[in-house]
PDB file of C-alpha atoms in Angstrom:
ATOM      1  CA  GLU A   1       0.000   0.000   0.000  1.00 56.00           C
ATOM      2  CA  ALA A   2       1.343   3.388  -1.014  1.00 58.00           C
ATOM      3  CA  ASP A   3       2.164   5.894   1.706  1.00 91.00           C
ATOM      4  CA  ILE A   4       1.773   9.252   0.083  1.00 96.00           C
ATOM      5  CA  TYR A   5      -0.392  11.916   1.609  1.00 95.00           C
ATOM      6  CA  GLN A   6      -1.867  15.140   0.330  1.00 97.00           C
ATOM      7  CA  THR A   7      -3.463  17.979   2.263  1.00 96.00           C
ATOM      8  CA  PRO A   8      -5.871  19.605   2.024  1.00 97.00           C
ATOM      9  CA  ARG A   9      -8.145  17.171   0.198  1.00 96.00           C
ATOM     10  CA  TYR A  10     -10.548  19.968  -0.688  1.00 96.00           C
ATOM     11  CA  LEU A  11      -9.971  23.719  -0.686  1.00 97.00           C
ATOM     12  CA  VAL A  12     -12.297  26.555  -1.685  1.00 97.00           C
ATOM     13  CA  ILE A  13     -10.575  29.912  -1.718  1.00 96.00           C
ATOM     14  CA  GLY A  14     -11.020  33.425  -3.051  1.00 96.00           C
ATOM     15  CA  THR A  15      -9.130  35.004  -5.921  1.00 96.00           C
ATOM     16  CA  GLY A  16      -5.759  36.477  -5.018  1.00 96.00           C
ATOM     17  CA  LYS A  17      -5.068  34.244  -2.032  1.00 96.00           C
ATOM     18  CA  LYS A  18      -1.817  32.346  -1.631  1.00 96.00           C
ATOM     19  CA  ILE A  19      -2.199  28.611  -1.261  1.00 96.00           C
ATOM     20  CA  THR A  20       0.141  25.723  -0.600  1.00 97.00           C
ATOM     21  CA  LEU A  21      -0.769  22.136  -1.344  1.00 97.00           C
ATOM     22  CA  GLU A  22       1.179  19.706   0.783  1.00 98.00           C
ATOM     23  CA  CYS A  23       2.502  16.333  -0.330  1.00 98.00           C
ATOM     24  CA  SER A  24       4.485  13.900   1.790  1.00 97.00           C
ATOM     25  CA  GLN A  25       5.620  10.338   1.213  1.00 97.00           C
ATOM     26  CA  THR A  26       7.150   7.848   3.619  1.00 95.00           C
ATOM     27  CA  MET A  27       8.551   5.414   1.055  1.00 92.00           C
ATOM     28  CA  GLY A  28      11.910   7.110   0.661  1.00 91.00           C
ATOM     29  CA  HIS A  29      11.279   7.718  -3.037  1.00 92.00           C
ATOM     30  CA  ASP A  30      13.620  10.131  -4.758  1.00 92.00           C
ATOM     31  CA  LYS A  31      11.304  11.048  -7.635  1.00 92.00           C
ATOM     32  CA  MET A  32       8.191  13.109  -6.970  1.00 94.00           C
ATOM     33  CA  TYR A  33       5.648  14.627  -9.331  1.00 95.00           C
ATOM     34  CA  TRP A  34       2.687  16.980  -9.476  1.00 96.00           C
ATOM     35  CA  TYR A  35      -0.042  16.288 -12.009  1.00 95.00           C
ATOM     36  CA  GLN A  36      -3.046  18.474 -12.768  1.00 95.00           C
ATOM     37  CA  GLN A  37      -6.313  16.992 -13.949  1.00 93.00           C
ATOM     38  CA  ASP A  38      -9.604  18.528 -15.017  1.00 91.00           C
ATOM     39  CA  PRO A  39     -12.725  16.280 -15.119  1.00 85.00           C
ATOM     40  CA  GLY A  40     -12.715  13.932 -18.086  1.00 85.00           C
ATOM     41  CA  MET A  41      -9.289  15.083 -19.179  1.00 89.00           C
ATOM     42  CA  GLU A  42      -5.762  13.737 -19.151  1.00 90.00           C
ATOM     43  CA  LEU A  43      -3.437  14.013 -16.210  1.00 91.00           C
ATOM     44  CA  HIS A  44      -0.870  16.663 -17.130  1.00 93.00           C
ATOM     45  CA  LEU A  45       2.559  16.794 -15.521  1.00 93.00           C
ATOM     46  CA  ILE A  46       3.241  20.283 -14.150  1.00 94.00           C
ATOM     47  CA  HIS A  47       6.291  19.727 -11.909  1.00 95.00           C
ATOM     48  CA  TYR A  48       8.720  16.966 -11.009  1.00 93.00           C
ATOM     49  CA  SER A  49      11.766  16.385  -8.879  1.00 94.00           C
ATOM     50  CA  TYR A  50      14.530  13.794  -8.931  1.00 91.00           C
ATOM     51  CA  GLY A  51      15.649  14.476  -5.383  1.00 93.00           C
ATOM     52  CA  VAL A  52      16.468  17.141  -2.820  1.00 95.00           C
ATOM     53  CA  ASN A  53      17.038  20.571  -4.378  1.00 95.00           C
ATOM     54  CA  SER A  54      15.945  19.266  -7.787  1.00 93.00           C
ATOM     55  CA  THR A  55      12.826  20.735  -9.392  1.00 95.00           C
ATOM     56  CA  GLU A  56      11.788  20.844 -13.043  1.00 93.00           C
ATOM     57  CA  LYS A  57       8.850  22.162 -15.005  1.00 92.00           C
ATOM     58  CA  GLY A  58       6.572  19.567 -16.528  1.00 89.00           C
ATOM     59  CA  ASP A  59       4.890  19.353 -19.901  1.00 83.00           C
ATOM     60  CA  LEU A  60       2.016  21.664 -18.974  1.00 85.00           C
ATOM     61  CA  SER A  61       2.865  25.235 -18.159  1.00 82.00           C
ATOM     62  CA  SER A  62       1.762  26.190 -14.669  1.00 86.00           C
ATOM     63  CA  GLU A  63       1.948  29.370 -12.592  1.00 90.00           C
ATOM     64  CA  SER A  64       2.569  27.268  -9.509  1.00 94.00           C
ATOM     65  CA  THR A  65       5.967  26.679  -7.960  1.00 95.00           C
ATOM     66  CA  VAL A  66       7.416  23.755  -6.021  1.00 97.00           C
ATOM     67  CA  SER A  67      10.259  23.110  -3.641  1.00 96.00           C
ATOM     68  CA  ARG A  68      12.121  19.981  -2.519  1.00 97.00           C
ATOM     69  CA  ILE A  69      14.029  20.684   0.651  1.00 97.00           C
ATOM     70  CA  ARG A  70      13.449  17.240   2.130  1.00 96.00           C
ATOM     71  CA  THR A  71      13.158  13.910   0.332  1.00 95.00           C
ATOM     72  CA  GLU A  72       9.739  13.186   1.759  1.00 96.00           C
ATOM     73  CA  HIS A  73       8.138  16.585   1.159  1.00 97.00           C
ATOM     74  CA  PHE A  74       7.148  18.231  -2.154  1.00 98.00           C
ATOM     75  CA  PRO A  75       4.794  21.188  -1.610  1.00 98.00           C
ATOM     76  CA  LEU A  76       3.164  23.138  -4.428  1.00 97.00           C
ATOM     77  CA  THR A  77       2.457  26.854  -4.038  1.00 96.00           C
ATOM     78  CA  LEU A  78       0.260  29.318  -5.896  1.00 95.00           C
ATOM     79  CA  GLU A  79       1.162  32.878  -4.938  1.00 95.00           C
ATOM     80  CA  SER A  80      -2.090  34.394  -6.183  1.00 95.00           C
ATOM     81  CA  ALA A  81      -4.909  31.987  -6.929  1.00 95.00           C
ATOM     82  CA  ARG A  82      -7.250  32.628  -9.860  1.00 95.00           C
ATOM     83  CA  PRO A  83     -10.410  30.825 -11.040  1.00 96.00           C
ATOM     84  CA  SER A  84      -8.362  29.312 -13.894  1.00 94.00           C
ATOM     85  CA  HIS A  85      -6.406  27.399 -11.236  1.00 95.00           C
ATOM     86  CA  THR A  86      -9.519  25.462 -10.263  1.00 96.00           C
ATOM     87  CA  SER A  87      -8.586  21.821 -10.813  1.00 95.00           C
ATOM     88  CA  GLN A  88      -7.526  18.619  -9.112  1.00 95.00           C
ATOM     89  CA  TYR A  89      -3.859  18.364  -8.213  1.00 97.00           C
ATOM     90  CA  LEU A  90      -2.337  14.910  -7.819  1.00 96.00           C
ATOM     91  CA  CYS A  91       1.020  14.253  -6.192  1.00 97.00           C
ATOM     92  CA  ALA A  92       2.967  11.088  -6.988  1.00 95.00           C
ATOM     93  CA  SER A  93       6.311   9.474  -6.247  1.00 94.00           C
ATOM     94  CA  SER A  94       8.489   6.695  -7.633  1.00 90.00           C
ATOM     95  CA  GLU A  95      11.816   5.034  -7.058  1.00 85.00           C
ATOM     96  CA  LEU A  96      14.765   6.747  -8.697  1.00 74.00           C
ATOM     97  CA  TYR A  97      15.876   3.769 -10.772  1.00 72.00           C
ATOM     98  CA  ALA A  98      12.499   2.179 -11.444  1.00 66.00           C
ATOM     99  CA  ASN A  99      12.290   1.962 -15.221  1.00 64.00           C
ATOM    100  CA  THR A 100       8.750   0.647 -15.374  1.00 70.00           C
ATOM    101  CA  GLY A 101       7.124   4.010 -14.856  1.00 74.00           C
ATOM    102  CA  GLU A 102       5.070   2.892 -11.876  1.00 85.00           C
ATOM    103  CA  LEU A 103       3.967   5.892  -9.853  1.00 90.00           C
ATOM    104  CA  PHE A 104       2.331   5.927  -6.435  1.00 92.00           C
ATOM    105  CA  PHE A 105      -0.329   8.615  -6.208  1.00 95.00           C
ATOM    106  CA  GLY A 106      -1.795  10.515  -3.319  1.00 96.00           C
ATOM    107  CA  GLU A 107      -5.552  10.997  -3.060  1.00 95.00           C
ATOM    108  CA  GLY A 108      -5.432  14.418  -4.644  1.00 95.00           C
ATOM    109  CA  SER A 109      -6.244  17.990  -3.654  1.00 97.00           C
ATOM    110  CA  ARG A 110      -9.295  19.491  -5.275  1.00 96.00           C
ATOM    111  CA  LEU A 111      -8.896  23.261  -5.515  1.00 96.00           C
ATOM    112  CA  THR A 112     -11.749  25.651  -6.263  1.00 96.00           C
ATOM    113  CA  VAL A 113     -10.947  29.324  -6.695  1.00 96.00           C
ATOM    114  CA  LEU A 114     -13.931  31.644  -6.581  1.00 95.00           C
TER     115      LEU A 114
ATOM    116  CA  ASP B   1      -0.541  17.296 -29.104  1.00 64.00           C
ATOM    117  CA  GLN B   2      -2.286  14.385 -27.430  1.00 72.00           C
ATOM    118  CA  GLN B   3       0.110  11.453 -27.616  1.00 91.00           C
ATOM    119  CA  VAL B   4      -2.078   8.956 -25.723  1.00 95.00           C
ATOM    120  CA  LYS B   5      -5.744   8.716 -26.622  1.00 95.00           C
ATOM    121  CA  GLN B   6      -8.604   6.859 -25.044  1.00 96.00           C
ATOM    122  CA  ASN B   7     -11.423   7.442 -27.463  1.00 91.00           C
ATOM    123  CA  SER B   8     -14.190   5.871 -25.419  1.00 94.00           C
ATOM    124  CA  PRO B   9     -15.194   8.136 -22.526  1.00 93.00           C
ATOM    125  CA  SER B  10     -17.295   5.394 -20.977  1.00 96.00           C
ATOM    126  CA  LEU B  11     -18.106   1.686 -21.181  1.00 97.00           C
ATOM    127  CA  SER B  12     -20.922  -0.301 -19.591  1.00 97.00           C
ATOM    128  CA  VAL B  13     -20.617  -4.069 -19.144  1.00 98.00           C
ATOM    129  CA  GLN B  14     -22.679  -6.755 -17.468  1.00 98.00           C
ATOM    130  CA  GLU B  15     -21.152  -8.517 -14.487  1.00 98.00           C
ATOM    131  CA  GLY B  16     -19.320 -11.685 -15.521  1.00 97.00           C
ATOM    132  CA  ARG B  17     -18.721 -10.523 -19.082  1.00 98.00           C
ATOM    133  CA  ILE B  18     -15.512  -9.237 -20.607  1.00 98.00           C
ATOM    134  CA  SER B  19     -14.552  -5.553 -20.424  1.00 98.00           C
ATOM    135  CA  ILE B  20     -12.229  -4.271 -23.138  1.00 98.00           C
ATOM    136  CA  LEU B  21     -10.713  -0.834 -22.748  1.00 98.00           C
ATOM    137  CA  ASN B  22      -8.742   0.609 -25.629  1.00 98.00           C
ATOM    138  CA  CYS B  23      -5.870   3.035 -25.943  1.00 98.00           C
ATOM    139  CA  ASP B  24      -4.033   4.460 -28.964  1.00 97.00           C
ATOM    140  CA  TYR B  25      -0.726   6.278 -29.010  1.00 96.00           C
ATOM    141  CA  THR B  26       1.184   8.282 -31.562  1.00 95.00           C
ATOM    142  CA  ASN B  27       4.821   8.107 -30.442  1.00 91.00           C
ATOM    143  CA  SER B  28       6.443   4.875 -31.590  1.00 91.00           C
ATOM    144  CA  MET B  29       9.339   5.482 -29.186  1.00 90.00           C
ATOM    145  CA  PHE B  30       7.292   4.829 -26.061  1.00 91.00           C
ATOM    146  CA  ASP B  31       8.923   1.890 -24.295  1.00 89.00           C
ATOM    147  CA  TYR B  32       6.510   1.077 -21.476  1.00 92.00           C
ATOM    148  CA  PHE B  33       2.754   1.209 -21.121  1.00 95.00           C
ATOM    149  CA  LEU B  34       0.725   1.172 -17.948  1.00 95.00           C
ATOM    150  CA  TRP B  35      -2.890   1.048 -16.868  1.00 97.00           C
ATOM    151  CA  TYR B  36      -4.087   2.869 -13.778  1.00 96.00           C
ATOM    152  CA  LYS B  37      -7.412   2.545 -12.016  1.00 96.00           C
ATOM    153  CA  LYS B  38      -9.072   5.434 -10.186  1.00 94.00           C
ATOM    154  CA  TYR B  39     -12.043   5.379  -7.831  1.00 93.00           C
ATOM    155  CA  PRO B  40     -13.891   8.634  -7.028  1.00 87.00           C
ATOM    156  CA  ALA B  41     -12.137  10.801  -4.431  1.00 83.00           C
ATOM    157  CA  GLU B  42      -9.011   8.617  -4.586  1.00 88.00           C
ATOM    158  CA  GLY B  43      -5.733   8.850  -6.457  1.00 91.00           C
ATOM    159  CA  PRO B  44      -4.954   6.543  -9.384  1.00 94.00           C
ATOM    160  CA  THR B  45      -3.494   3.153  -8.482  1.00 94.00           C
ATOM    161  CA  PHE B  46      -1.260   1.069 -10.694  1.00 93.00           C
ATOM    162  CA  LEU B  47      -2.991  -1.915 -12.260  1.00 96.00           C
ATOM    163  CA  ILE B  48      -0.819  -3.586 -14.878  1.00 95.00           C
ATOM    164  CA  SER B  49       1.964  -2.719 -17.306  1.00 94.00           C
ATOM    165  CA  ILE B  50       3.626  -4.014 -20.439  1.00 95.00           C
ATOM    166  CA  SER B  51       7.015  -3.468 -21.984  1.00 93.00           C
ATOM    167  CA  SER B  52       7.192  -2.500 -25.630  1.00 93.00           C
ATOM    168  CA  ILE B  53       9.137  -5.694 -26.349  1.00 94.00           C
ATOM    169  CA  LYS B  54       6.157  -7.837 -25.363  1.00 95.00           C
ATOM    170  CA  ASP B  55       2.701  -8.211 -26.849  1.00 96.00           C
ATOM    171  CA  LYS B  56       0.836  -9.567 -23.855  1.00 97.00           C
ATOM    172  CA  ASN B  57       0.963  -9.419 -20.074  1.00 97.00           C
ATOM    173  CA  GLU B  58      -1.466 -11.162 -17.775  1.00 97.00           C
ATOM    174  CA  ASP B  59      -2.219 -10.711 -14.092  1.00 96.00           C
ATOM    175  CA  GLY B  60      -5.213 -12.611 -12.788  1.00 97.00           C
ATOM    176  CA  ARG B  61      -8.376 -11.259 -14.386  1.00 98.00           C
ATOM    177  CA  PHE B  62      -6.438  -8.476 -16.140  1.00 98.00           C
ATOM    178  CA  THR B  63      -4.601  -8.846 -19.440  1.00 98.00           C
ATOM    179  CA  VAL B  64      -2.985  -6.113 -21.467  1.00 98.00           C
ATOM    180  CA  PHE B  65      -2.338  -6.572 -25.178  1.00 98.00           C
ATOM    181  CA  LEU B  66       0.063  -4.432 -27.196  1.00 98.00           C
ATOM    182  CA  ASN B  67      -0.032  -4.072 -30.977  1.00 97.00           C
ATOM    183  CA  LYS B  68       2.997  -1.985 -31.849  1.00 95.00           C
ATOM    184  CA  SER B  69       2.334  -1.853 -35.574  1.00 95.00           C
ATOM    185  CA  ALA B  70      -1.093  -0.349 -34.901  1.00 97.00           C
ATOM    186  CA  LYS B  71       0.147   1.718 -31.946  1.00 97.00           C
ATOM    187  CA  HIS B  72      -2.694   0.277 -29.941  1.00 97.00           C
ATOM    188  CA  LEU B  73      -3.080  -1.374 -26.580  1.00 97.00           C
ATOM    189  CA  SER B  74      -6.051  -2.814 -24.803  1.00 98.00           C
ATOM    190  CA  LEU B  75      -6.945  -3.928 -21.306  1.00 98.00           C
ATOM    191  CA  HIS B  76      -9.156  -6.990 -20.933  1.00 98.00           C
ATOM    192  CA  ILE B  77     -10.939  -7.720 -17.670  1.00 98.00           C
ATOM    193  CA  VAL B  78     -12.464 -11.195 -17.434  1.00 97.00           C
ATOM    194  CA  PRO B  79     -14.789 -11.743 -15.703  1.00 98.00           C
ATOM    195  CA  SER B  80     -15.866  -8.198 -14.917  1.00 98.00           C
ATOM    196  CA  GLN B  81     -17.027  -7.497 -11.376  1.00 97.00           C
ATOM    197  CA  PRO B  82     -19.008  -4.568  -9.931  1.00 97.00           C
ATOM    198  CA  GLY B  83     -15.907  -3.569  -7.943  1.00 96.00           C
ATOM    199  CA  ASP B  84     -14.113  -2.975 -11.230  1.00 97.00           C
ATOM    200  CA  SER B  85     -16.306   0.086 -11.821  1.00 97.00           C
ATOM    201  CA  ALA B  86     -13.831   2.963 -11.929  1.00 96.00           C
ATOM    202  CA  VAL B  87     -11.983   5.258 -14.304  1.00 96.00           C
ATOM    203  CA  TYR B  88      -9.160   3.515 -16.169  1.00 97.00           C
ATOM    204  CA  PHE B  89      -6.221   5.570 -17.422  1.00 96.00           C
ATOM    205  CA  CYS B  90      -3.780   4.414 -20.057  1.00 97.00           C
ATOM    206  CA  ALA B  91      -0.264   5.834 -19.702  1.00 95.00           C
ATOM    207  CA  ALA B  92       2.939   5.616 -21.724  1.00 94.00           C
ATOM    208  CA  GLN B  93       6.551   6.156 -20.784  1.00 90.00           C
ATOM    209  CA  LEU B  94       9.501   7.345 -22.831  1.00 80.00           C
ATOM    210  CA  ALA B  95      12.867   6.613 -21.274  1.00 73.00           C
ATOM    211  CA  GLU B  96      14.575   9.605 -22.865  1.00 69.00           C
ATOM    212  CA  TYR B  97      11.977  11.852 -21.201  1.00 68.00           C
ATOM    213  CA  GLY B  98      13.224  10.695 -17.827  1.00 68.00           C
ATOM    214  CA  ASN B  99      10.569   8.026 -17.516  1.00 70.00           C
ATOM    215  CA  LYS B 100       7.831  10.585 -17.080  1.00 81.00           C
ATOM    216  CA  LEU B 101       4.367   9.274 -17.894  1.00 89.00           C
ATOM    217  CA  VAL B 102       1.977  10.614 -20.531  1.00 91.00           C
ATOM    218  CA  PHE B 103      -1.652   9.869 -19.674  1.00 93.00           C
ATOM    219  CA  GLY B 104      -4.816   9.446 -21.675  1.00 94.00           C
ATOM    220  CA  ALA B 105      -8.092  11.071 -20.637  1.00 94.00           C
ATOM    221  CA  GLY B 106      -9.485   7.906 -19.060  1.00 95.00           C
ATOM    222  CA  THR B 107     -12.445   5.618 -19.678  1.00 97.00           C
ATOM    223  CA  ILE B 108     -15.237   5.257 -17.122  1.00 96.00           C
ATOM    224  CA  LEU B 109     -16.110   1.585 -16.718  1.00 97.00           C
ATOM    225  CA  ARG B 110     -19.453   0.646 -15.196  1.00 97.00           C
ATOM    226  CA  VAL B 111     -20.034  -3.007 -14.397  1.00 98.00           C
ATOM    227  CA  LYS B 112     -23.717  -3.745 -13.859  1.00 96.00           C
ATOM    228  CA  SER B 113     -24.821  -6.520 -11.546  1.00 92.00           C
TER     229      SER B 113
END
């Protein structure tokens, strides 16, 4: 069973607020990812990290930022939330040398910006 | 540019029958394919995968078939059970992209009892 946790699960917030979505994993995985998904659409990679102090932009441009100060923690921050940021955000992790692509996902954070 | 496509948004199957979920891809360099299952309010969970050097992988009731010439893969569930009702995502991996996954839009499977 995967041990990756996201908080908050649901967040409704007003435009212009700063938000941070938390993601933590206890599996010791080096690789971590943030995906964004709208209903009925693909999961799009917005950020990833190969380890501490490593962060990269994903395939989908995002105004969010991430940090990786500790192996187990990969928070995502939006400095000024807008309605266009309304979406589900999924955090995932994997082993550094796993070549099968298997990711372990958290339960997601559903963000609504009014 | 959508590299992984699941053209059927939904599928309804009777309990005990076979469910076949389809996935097409455009990049012939993908080297691994995976299926993920997602229940409402939960994150996706890994179901089964197949390497591009194989054409079939089986795990219990789940079998994935890969047709490289057609750039097509399918997931067969036999027999289908009501607990299989979920969203199924097809995903593909390209090693030179750092093993990052490209996902399809998902297919909602409903198994009727």
